[in-house]
Amino acid sequence: MADFTDDLPGEDLIPLLKALAEPNRLRIFAELMHGNSCNGKLQEKLGLPANLLSHHLQVLSKAGLVTSRRDVIDGRWIYYSLNQDIVMRWHDWFAFFLDPARIKERPFCGPEGNCGEEIPLTALTLDAR
Amino acid sequence: MADFTDDLPGEDLIPLLKALAEPNRLRIFAELMHGNSCNGKLQEKLGLPANLLSHHLQVLSKAGLVTSRRDVIDGRWIYYSLNQDIVMRWHDWFAFFLDPARIKERPFCGPEGNCGEEIPLTALTLDAR
DNA sequence: ATAGTATTTCAATATTAATTGAATCAGTGA
DNA sequence: TCACTGATTCAATTAATATTGAAATACTAT
């Protein structure tokens, strides 16, 4: 697995998250997890108009998640499938990024934690008495 | 780990994805992975105005990612931290949802795959000869 | 009470993105 | 060429969201 030493997410993270953060696109993605499909088939399965599907598929493609190719017999058909390498890459990245073990315990930054800029002596001395 | 037999994501998935799909909120989230913080501290760290931070923190809260509490000494300070249980839950869910091993190989749905509604006999017989 | 601080809420604007209908493109078959 | 099909592109509208400045809240300290 790649090492994710850097916290800052790469250039393509926001497009990916935005691609998935839309209900119809999430449904398309989930459908493509079940195998490749085409515009017409997605119209049946998801009940969306062709042009809207085309738009969402383009967003998913620009996010790198989806690849397309034409049918070799009848070039009118275009097949869409998930890019397995990219899915794997984000799978690994999310496993790192959302790892609860990475959540640090940091002393609270205000008076209570005694690490604000202005040290609240009064509160502390009052507490100490 | 929970079992994610159902493909369809729950009610709260879209809010979660939308919460993370915004650059400033993603930065806030990443910062909170380093430990709790408060509005003032986040202003320093991220260079965002207080009211904007307040808004984004509310979005993260409504997505269930962030919890808040007031300082017990000086109630003007409000501390924000990540909800570890929720982060864990999404960590596990993404591990399932983006698992490349789940991507199925499905025969192509058009003439090439011979699984369209109209069976392209001509193409197949031509191929068989 | 008064002033001051940390934060939120409100109202308005600006920006971005989803949806829709019509038109167009690309490919097939006669 | 012509008609037909699967799919995309375009232009316009609508809806959702980020951002901004001003006002308000909640709390503390004097």
mmCIF file of C-alpha atoms (C1' of nucleotides) in Angstrom:
data_model
loop_
_atom_site.group_PDB
_atom_site.id
_atom_site.type_symbol
_atom_site.label_atom_id
_atom_site.label_comp_id
_atom_site.label_asym_id
_atom_site.label_seq_id
_atom_site.Cartn_x
_atom_site.Cartn_y
_atom_site.Cartn_z
ATOM 1 C CA MET A 1 0.000 0.000 0.000
ATOM 2 C CA ALA A 2 1.133 3.510 -0.743
ATOM 3 C CA ASP A 3 2.311 5.637 2.150
ATOM 4 C CA PHE A 4 0.153 8.611 2.990
ATOM 5 C CA THR A 5 2.596 10.521 5.117
ATOM 6 C CA ASP A 6 1.214 13.833 3.883
ATOM 7 C CA ASP A 7 -2.011 15.010 5.402
ATOM 8 C CA LEU A 8 -2.822 17.450 2.658
ATOM 9 C CA PRO A 9 -4.931 15.756 0.043
ATOM 10 C CA GLY A 10 -3.876 15.928 -3.568
ATOM 11 C CA GLU A 11 -5.324 18.016 -6.352
ATOM 12 C CA ASP A 12 -7.837 15.422 -7.393
ATOM 13 C CA LEU A 13 -9.406 14.707 -4.016
ATOM 14 C CA ILE A 14 -12.098 17.395 -4.126
ATOM 15 C CA PRO A 15 -13.299 16.372 -7.612
ATOM 16 C CA LEU A 16 -13.527 12.802 -6.380
ATOM 17 C CA LEU A 17 -15.504 13.712 -3.275
ATOM 18 C CA LYS A 18 -17.773 16.020 -5.246
ATOM 19 C CA ALA A 19 -18.307 13.289 -7.792
ATOM 20 C CA LEU A 20 -19.561 10.918 -5.116
ATOM 21 C CA ALA A 21 -21.420 13.524 -3.084
ATOM 22 C CA GLU A 22 -24.362 13.651 -5.462
ATOM 23 C CA PRO A 23 -27.201 11.115 -5.080
ATOM 24 C CA ASN A 24 -27.584 10.246 -8.745
ATOM 25 C CA ARG A 25 -23.877 9.872 -9.278
ATOM 26 C CA LEU A 26 -23.579 7.719 -6.200
ATOM 27 C CA ARG A 27 -26.277 5.474 -7.633
ATOM 28 C CA ILE A 28 -24.420 5.318 -10.932
ATOM 29 C CA PHE A 29 -21.244 4.413 -9.118
ATOM 30 C CA ALA A 30 -22.989 1.730 -7.081
ATOM 31 C CA GLU A 31 -24.517 0.347 -10.262
ATOM 32 C CA LEU A 32 -21.130 0.221 -11.974
ATOM 33 C CA MET A 33 -19.752 -1.726 -9.026
ATOM 34 C CA HIS A 34 -22.084 -4.464 -10.232
ATOM 35 C CA GLY A 35 -20.391 -4.391 -13.586
ATOM 36 C CA ASN A 36 -20.086 -2.232 -16.670
ATOM 37 C CA SER A 37 -23.112 -0.565 -18.205
ATOM 38 C CA CYS A 38 -24.141 1.854 -20.904
ATOM 39 C CA ASN A 39 -26.304 4.958 -21.079
ATOM 40 C CA GLY A 40 -29.421 3.095 -22.196
ATOM 41 C CA LYS A 41 -29.109 0.432 -19.537
ATOM 42 C CA LEU A 42 -28.615 3.076 -16.862
ATOM 43 C CA GLN A 43 -31.744 4.834 -18.060
ATOM 44 C CA GLU A 44 -33.711 1.676 -17.296
ATOM 45 C CA LYS A 45 -32.017 0.935 -14.019
ATOM 46 C CA LEU A 46 -31.993 4.447 -12.589
ATOM 47 C CA GLY A 47 -34.849 6.165 -14.386
ATOM 48 C CA LEU A 48 -32.807 9.165 -15.468
ATOM 49 C CA PRO A 49 -32.814 10.922 -18.852
ATOM 50 C CA ALA A 50 -29.974 10.191 -21.260
ATOM 51 C CA ASN A 51 -28.502 13.662 -21.265
ATOM 52 C CA LEU A 52 -28.433 13.847 -17.484
ATOM 53 C CA LEU A 53 -26.715 10.474 -17.299
ATOM 54 C CA SER A 54 -24.246 11.644 -19.894
ATOM 55 C CA HIS A 55 -23.431 14.659 -17.776
ATOM 56 C CA HIS A 56 -22.991 12.695 -14.560
ATOM 57 C CA LEU A 57 -20.898 10.067 -16.308
ATOM 58 C CA GLN A 58 -18.647 12.827 -17.512
ATOM 59 C CA VAL A 59 -18.200 14.131 -13.979
ATOM 60 C CA LEU A 60 -17.329 10.636 -12.794
ATOM 61 C CA SER A 61 -14.913 10.298 -15.701
ATOM 62 C CA LYS A 62 -13.210 13.598 -14.958
ATOM 63 C CA ALA A 63 -12.796 12.427 -11.381
ATOM 64 C CA GLY A 64 -10.956 9.456 -12.837
ATOM 65 C CA LEU A 65 -13.408 6.886 -11.519
ATOM 66 C CA VAL A 66 -14.973 5.844 -14.791
ATOM 67 C CA THR A 67 -13.600 4.707 -18.130
ATOM 68 C CA SER A 68 -15.509 4.323 -21.375
ATOM 69 C CA ARG A 69 -15.097 2.531 -24.684
ATOM 70 C CA ARG A 70 -17.212 1.850 -27.740
ATOM 71 C CA ASP A 71 -18.699 -1.512 -28.693
ATOM 72 C CA VAL A 72 -16.475 -3.153 -31.293
ATOM 73 C CA ILE A 73 -19.462 -4.581 -33.196
ATOM 74 C CA ASP A 74 -21.857 -1.639 -33.021
ATOM 75 C CA GLY A 75 -20.034 1.607 -32.342
ATOM 76 C CA ARG A 76 -23.181 3.384 -31.265
ATOM 77 C CA TRP A 77 -22.988 1.719 -27.875
ATOM 78 C CA ILE A 78 -20.590 3.120 -25.308
ATOM 79 C CA TYR A 79 -19.680 1.062 -22.258
ATOM 80 C CA TYR A 80 -18.816 2.569 -18.909
ATOM 81 C CA SER A 81 -16.842 0.778 -16.242
ATOM 82 C CA LEU A 82 -15.110 1.682 -13.027
ATOM 83 C CA ASN A 83 -11.382 2.292 -13.147
ATOM 84 C CA GLN A 84 -10.259 -0.444 -10.799
ATOM 85 C CA ASP A 85 -6.826 1.032 -10.127
ATOM 86 C CA ILE A 86 -8.281 4.395 -9.183
ATOM 87 C CA VAL A 87 -10.928 2.841 -6.973
ATOM 88 C CA MET A 88 -8.193 0.875 -5.243
ATOM 89 C CA ARG A 89 -6.149 4.007 -4.782
ATOM 90 C CA TRP A 90 -9.014 5.849 -3.090
ATOM 91 C CA HIS A 91 -9.912 2.771 -1.108
ATOM 92 C CA ASP A 92 -6.450 2.846 0.396
ATOM 93 C CA TRP A 93 -6.455 6.585 0.856
ATOM 94 C CA PHE A 94 -9.755 6.572 2.745
ATOM 95 C CA ALA A 95 -8.518 3.736 4.925
ATOM 96 C CA PHE A 96 -5.665 6.030 5.910
ATOM 97 C CA PHE A 97 -7.489 9.321 6.048
ATOM 98 C CA LEU A 98 -10.438 8.112 8.121
ATOM 99 C CA ASP A 99 -8.387 5.856 10.352
ATOM 100 C CA PRO A 100 -9.745 6.617 13.826
ATOM 101 C CA ALA A 101 -6.388 5.626 15.299
ATOM 102 C CA ARG A 102 -4.946 8.788 13.705
ATOM 103 C CA ILE A 103 -7.176 11.053 15.774
ATOM 104 C CA LYS A 104 -4.865 12.747 18.244
ATOM 105 C CA GLU A 105 -5.606 13.761 21.800
ATOM 106 C CA ARG A 106 -4.566 17.371 22.096
ATOM 107 C CA PRO A 107 -4.872 19.467 25.270
ATOM 108 C CA PHE A 108 -7.788 21.848 24.892
ATOM 109 C CA CYS A 109 -6.689 25.140 23.444
ATOM 110 C CA GLY A 110 -8.582 27.509 25.741
ATOM 111 C CA PRO A 111 -8.358 28.340 29.457
ATOM 112 C CA GLU A 112 -9.286 24.805 30.412
ATOM 113 C CA GLY A 113 -6.388 23.335 28.494
ATOM 114 C CA ASN A 114 -3.986 26.063 29.608
ATOM 115 C CA CYS A 115 -2.572 26.498 26.109
ATOM 116 C CA GLY A 116 -4.222 29.680 24.904
ATOM 117 C CA GLU A 117 -2.118 32.718 24.046
ATOM 118 C CA GLU A 118 -3.185 34.579 27.170
ATOM 119 C CA ILE A 119 -2.582 32.374 30.169
ATOM 120 C CA PRO A 120 -5.672 32.543 32.414
ATOM 121 C CA LEU A 121 -3.747 32.835 35.676
ATOM 122 C CA THR A 122 -6.794 33.897 37.632
ATOM 123 C CA ALA A 123 -8.740 30.804 36.810
ATOM 124 C CA LEU A 124 -5.811 28.541 37.531
ATOM 125 C CA THR A 125 -4.862 30.155 40.847
ATOM 126 C CA LEU A 126 -8.480 30.149 41.939
ATOM 127 C CA ASP A 127 -8.597 26.475 41.101
ATOM 128 C CA ALA A 128 -5.397 25.792 43.025
ATOM 129 C CA ARG A 129 -6.579 27.369 46.273
ATOM 130 C CA MET B 1 -16.788 -4.919 11.817
ATOM 131 C CA ALA B 2 -20.362 -4.301 10.771
ATOM 132 C CA ASP B 3 -21.693 -6.142 7.767
ATOM 133 C CA PHE B 4 -22.524 -3.994 4.776
ATOM 134 C CA THR B 5 -24.701 -6.427 2.894
ATOM 135 C CA ASP B 6 -26.863 -3.635 1.536
ATOM 136 C CA ASP B 7 -25.493 -1.647 -1.366
ATOM 137 C CA LEU B 8 -27.774 1.293 -0.927
ATOM 138 C CA PRO B 9 -26.162 3.860 1.299
ATOM 139 C CA GLY B 10 -28.053 5.128 4.298
ATOM 140 C CA GLU B 11 -29.761 8.455 4.743
ATOM 141 C CA ASP B 12 -26.695 10.139 6.154
ATOM 142 C CA LEU B 13 -24.177 9.248 3.467
ATOM 143 C CA ILE B 14 -24.814 12.201 1.170
ATOM 144 C CA PRO B 15 -24.504 14.746 3.998
ATOM 145 C CA LEU B 16 -21.231 13.112 4.971
ATOM 146 C CA LEU B 17 -19.822 13.209 1.458
ATOM 147 C CA LYS B 18 -20.999 16.766 0.924
ATOM 148 C CA ALA B 19 -19.438 17.746 4.221
ATOM 149 C CA LEU B 20 -16.054 16.459 3.106
ATOM 150 C CA ALA B 21 -16.353 17.580 -0.519
ATOM 151 C CA GLU B 22 -15.600 21.201 0.272
ATOM 152 C CA PRO B 23 -11.975 22.355 0.483
ATOM 153 C CA ASN B 24 -12.284 24.433 3.634
ATOM 154 C CA ARG B 25 -14.251 21.759 5.461
ATOM 155 C CA LEU B 26 -11.745 19.149 4.425
ATOM 156 C CA ARG B 27 -9.008 21.311 5.906
ATOM 157 C CA ILE B 28 -11.009 21.683 9.107
ATOM 158 C CA PHE B 29 -11.489 17.939 9.264
ATOM 159 C CA ALA B 30 -7.793 17.296 8.675
ATOM 160 C CA GLU B 31 -6.938 19.812 11.386
ATOM 161 C CA LEU B 32 -9.302 18.133 13.848
ATOM 162 C CA MET B 33 -7.595 14.813 13.148
ATOM 163 C CA HIS B 34 -4.612 16.439 14.853
ATOM 164 C CA GLY B 35 -6.713 17.033 17.914
ATOM 165 C CA ASN B 36 -9.563 19.197 19.127
ATOM 166 C CA SER B 37 -9.669 22.884 18.371
ATOM 167 C CA CYS B 38 -11.865 25.940 18.715
ATOM 168 C CA ASN B 39 -13.080 28.665 16.404
ATOM 169 C CA GLY B 40 -10.309 31.085 17.333
ATOM 170 C CA LYS B 41 -7.554 28.542 16.900
ATOM 171 C CA LEU B 42 -8.949 27.506 13.546
ATOM 172 C CA GLN B 43 -8.947 31.139 12.448
ATOM 173 C CA GLU B 44 -5.188 31.215 13.035
ATOM 174 C CA LYS B 45 -4.479 27.834 11.496
ATOM 175 C CA LEU B 46 -6.674 28.135 8.427
ATOM 176 C CA GLY B 47 -7.002 31.876 7.905
ATOM 177 C CA LEU B 48 -10.773 31.865 7.686
ATOM 178 C CA PRO B 49 -13.226 34.320 9.251
ATOM 179 C CA ALA B 50 -15.044 33.249 12.410
ATOM 180 C CA ASN B 51 -18.518 33.211 10.916
ATOM 181 C CA LEU B 52 -17.452 31.087 7.967
ATOM 182 C CA LEU B 53 -15.769 28.613 10.284
ATOM 183 C CA SER B 54 -18.882 28.534 12.394
ATOM 184 C CA HIS B 55 -20.952 27.670 9.356
ATOM 185 C CA HIS B 56 -18.626 24.919 8.162
ATOM 186 C CA LEU B 57 -18.364 23.462 11.647
ATOM 187 C CA GLN B 58 -22.118 23.284 11.749
ATOM 188 C CA VAL B 59 -22.189 21.373 8.465
ATOM 189 C CA LEU B 60 -19.622 18.940 9.822
ATOM 190 C CA SER B 61 -21.667 18.614 13.004
ATOM 191 C CA LYS B 62 -24.884 17.924 11.146
ATOM 192 C CA ALA B 63 -23.037 15.238 9.208
ATOM 193 C CA GLY B 64 -22.268 13.705 12.584
ATOM 194 C CA LEU B 65 -18.519 14.040 12.234
ATOM 195 C CA VAL B 66 -17.925 16.734 14.807
ATOM 196 C CA THR B 67 -18.943 17.196 18.422
ATOM 197 C CA SER B 68 -18.680 20.357 20.482
ATOM 198 C CA ARG B 69 -18.622 21.358 24.133
ATOM 199 C CA ARG B 70 -17.971 24.476 26.120
ATOM 200 C CA ASP B 71 -14.913 25.135 28.264
ATOM 201 C CA VAL B 72 -15.760 24.384 31.886
ATOM 202 C CA ILE B 73 -13.679 27.305 33.156
ATOM 203 C CA ASP B 74 -14.528 29.941 30.562
ATOM 204 C CA GLY B 75 -17.771 29.130 28.803
ATOM 205 C CA ARG B 76 -17.042 31.501 25.953
ATOM 206 C CA TRP B 77 -14.734 28.939 24.404
ATOM 207 C CA ILE B 78 -16.257 26.081 22.466
ATOM 208 C CA TYR B 79 -14.178 23.037 21.626
ATOM 209 C CA TYR B 80 -14.690 20.968 18.527
ATOM 210 C CA SER B 81 -13.527 17.410 18.154
ATOM 211 C CA LEU B 82 -14.092 14.561 15.766
ATOM 212 C CA ASN B 83 -16.658 11.949 16.735
ATOM 213 C CA GLN B 84 -14.397 8.930 16.856
ATOM 214 C CA ASP B 85 -17.201 6.368 16.647
ATOM 215 C CA ILE B 86 -18.679 7.993 13.566
ATOM 216 C CA VAL B 87 -15.293 8.311 11.882
ATOM 217 C CA MET B 88 -14.713 4.636 12.592
ATOM 218 C CA ARG B 89 -18.084 3.765 11.139
ATOM 219 C CA TRP B 90 -17.389 5.590 7.877
ATOM 220 C CA HIS B 91 -13.867 4.237 7.803
ATOM 221 C CA ASP B 92 -15.301 0.734 7.780
ATOM 222 C CA TRP B 93 -18.053 1.612 5.345
ATOM 223 C CA PHE B 94 -15.661 3.115 2.805
ATOM 224 C CA ALA B 95 -13.413 0.081 3.124
ATOM 225 C CA PHE B 96 -16.403 -1.959 2.029
ATOM 226 C CA PHE B 97 -17.886 0.399 -0.518
ATOM 227 C CA LEU B 98 -14.663 1.144 -2.384
ATOM 228 C CA ASP B 99 -13.338 -2.396 -2.150
ATOM 229 C CA PRO B 100 -12.041 -3.043 -5.687
ATOM 230 C CA ALA B 101 -12.656 -6.749 -5.146
ATOM 231 C CA ARG B 102 -16.388 -5.974 -5.199
ATOM 232 C CA ILE B 103 -16.244 -4.710 -8.784
ATOM 233 C CA LYS B 104 -18.024 -7.336 -10.821
ATOM 234 C CA GLU B 105 -17.231 -8.428 -14.341
ATOM 235 C CA ARG B 106 -20.512 -8.213 -16.189
ATOM 236 C CA PRO B 107 -20.897 -9.098 -19.859
ATOM 237 C CA PHE B 108 -21.251 -5.959 -21.886
ATOM 238 C CA CYS B 109 -24.876 -4.988 -22.306
ATOM 239 C CA GLY B 110 -24.900 -4.155 -26.009
ATOM 240 C CA PRO B 111 -24.441 -6.204 -29.191
ATOM 241 C CA GLU B 112 -20.900 -7.134 -28.219
ATOM 242 C CA GLY B 113 -21.992 -8.644 -24.948
ATOM 243 C CA ASN B 114 -25.077 -10.310 -26.405
ATOM 244 C CA CYS B 115 -27.244 -9.171 -23.521
ATOM 245 C CA GLY B 116 -29.208 -6.322 -25.045
ATOM 246 C CA GLU B 117 -32.958 -6.617 -25.449
ATOM 247 C CA GLU B 118 -32.663 -7.276 -29.173
ATOM 248 C CA ILE B 119 -30.304 -10.175 -29.792
ATOM 249 C CA PRO B 120 -27.901 -9.213 -32.591
ATOM 250 C CA LEU B 121 -28.076 -12.555 -34.386
ATOM 251 C CA THR B 122 -26.466 -11.209 -37.534
ATOM 252 C CA ALA B 123 -23.319 -10.153 -35.787
ATOM 253 C CA LEU B 124 -23.022 -13.419 -33.905
ATOM 254 C CA THR B 125 -23.609 -15.692 -36.884
ATOM 255 C CA LEU B 126 -21.156 -13.663 -38.904
ATOM 256 C CA ASP B 127 -18.614 -14.088 -36.137
ATOM 257 C CA ALA B 128 -19.184 -17.828 -35.869
ATOM 258 C CA ARG B 129 -18.504 -18.576 -39.509
ATOM 259 C "C1'" DA C 1 -24.705 47.343 35.313
ATOM 260 C "C1'" DT C 2 -20.779 47.873 31.905
ATOM 261 C "C1'" DA C 3 -17.373 46.621 28.891
ATOM 262 C "C1'" DG C 4 -14.970 43.086 26.523
ATOM 263 C "C1'" DT C 5 -14.306 38.449 24.302
ATOM 264 C "C1'" DA C 6 -15.478 34.060 21.743
ATOM 265 C "C1'" DT C 7 -18.706 32.584 18.924
ATOM 266 C "C1'" DT C 8 -22.981 32.344 16.432
ATOM 267 C "C1'" DT C 9 -26.919 34.043 13.677
ATOM 268 C "C1'" DC C 10 -28.931 36.769 10.145
ATOM 269 C "C1'" DA C 11 -29.593 38.734 5.618
ATOM 270 C "C1'" DA C 12 -27.790 39.418 1.264
ATOM 271 C "C1'" DT C 13 -24.839 38.320 -2.491
ATOM 272 C "C1'" DA C 14 -21.987 35.479 -5.361
ATOM 273 C "C1'" DT C 15 -20.777 31.179 -7.097
ATOM 274 C "C1'" DT C 16 -21.382 26.703 -8.346
ATOM 275 C "C1'" DA C 17 -23.838 22.829 -9.823
ATOM 276 C "C1'" DA C 18 -28.149 20.018 -11.222
ATOM 277 C "C1'" DT C 19 -31.749 19.687 -14.304
ATOM 278 C "C1'" DT C 20 -34.416 20.310 -18.646
ATOM 279 C "C1'" DG C 21 -35.512 20.537 -23.758
ATOM 280 C "C1'" DA C 22 -33.801 21.067 -28.189
ATOM 281 C "C1'" DA C 23 -30.296 20.346 -31.256
ATOM 282 C "C1'" DT C 24 -26.275 17.776 -32.747
ATOM 283 C "C1'" DC C 25 -22.931 14.063 -33.286
ATOM 284 C "C1'" DA C 26 -21.445 9.304 -34.463
ATOM 285 C "C1'" DG C 27 -22.455 4.977 -36.164
ATOM 286 C "C1'" DT C 28 -25.500 1.418 -38.444
ATOM 287 C "C1'" DG C 29 -28.263 -0.549 -42.048
ATOM 288 C "C1'" DA C 30 -31.043 -0.199 -46.132
ATOM 289 C "C1'" DT D 1 -28.168 9.044 -49.799
ATOM 290 C "C1'" DC D 2 -31.694 8.406 -46.241
ATOM 291 C "C1'" DA D 3 -33.731 7.050 -42.052
ATOM 292 C "C1'" DC D 4 -32.863 5.243 -37.572
ATOM 293 C "C1'" DT D 5 -30.484 4.607 -33.052
ATOM 294 C "C1'" DG D 6 -27.429 5.382 -28.991
ATOM 295 C "C1'" DA D 7 -25.359 8.965 -27.009
ATOM 296 C "C1'" DT D 8 -23.488 13.714 -26.395
ATOM 297 C "C1'" DT D 9 -23.557 18.819 -26.559
ATOM 298 C "C1'" DC D 10 -25.607 23.246 -26.078
ATOM 299 C "C1'" DA D 11 -28.254 26.948 -23.987
ATOM 300 C "C1'" DA D 12 -31.224 28.245 -20.465
ATOM 301 C "C1'" DT D 13 -33.315 27.696 -16.022
ATOM 302 C "C1'" DT D 14 -33.443 26.322 -11.525
ATOM 303 C "C1'" DA D 15 -31.703 24.970 -7.170
ATOM 304 C "C1'" DA D 16 -28.168 24.589 -3.810
ATOM 305 C "C1'" DT D 17 -24.261 26.280 -1.512
ATOM 306 C "C1'" DA D 18 -20.185 29.287 -0.180
ATOM 307 C "C1'" DT D 19 -19.014 33.669 1.213
ATOM 308 C "C1'" DT D 20 -19.374 38.315 3.272
ATOM 309 C "C1'" DG D 21 -20.571 42.114 6.641
ATOM 310 C "C1'" DA D 22 -23.380 43.424 10.288
ATOM 311 C "C1'" DA D 23 -25.869 42.312 14.207
ATOM 312 C "C1'" DA D 24 -26.843 39.349 18.026
ATOM 313 C "C1'" DT D 25 -25.835 35.811 21.624
ATOM 314 C "C1'" DA D 26 -23.430 33.824 25.564
ATOM 315 C "C1'" DC D 27 -20.330 34.263 28.796
ATOM 316 C "C1'" DT D 28 -16.591 36.589 31.726
ATOM 317 C "C1'" DA D 29 -14.439 40.205 34.378
ATOM 318 C "C1'" DT D 30 -14.530 44.609 36.614
#
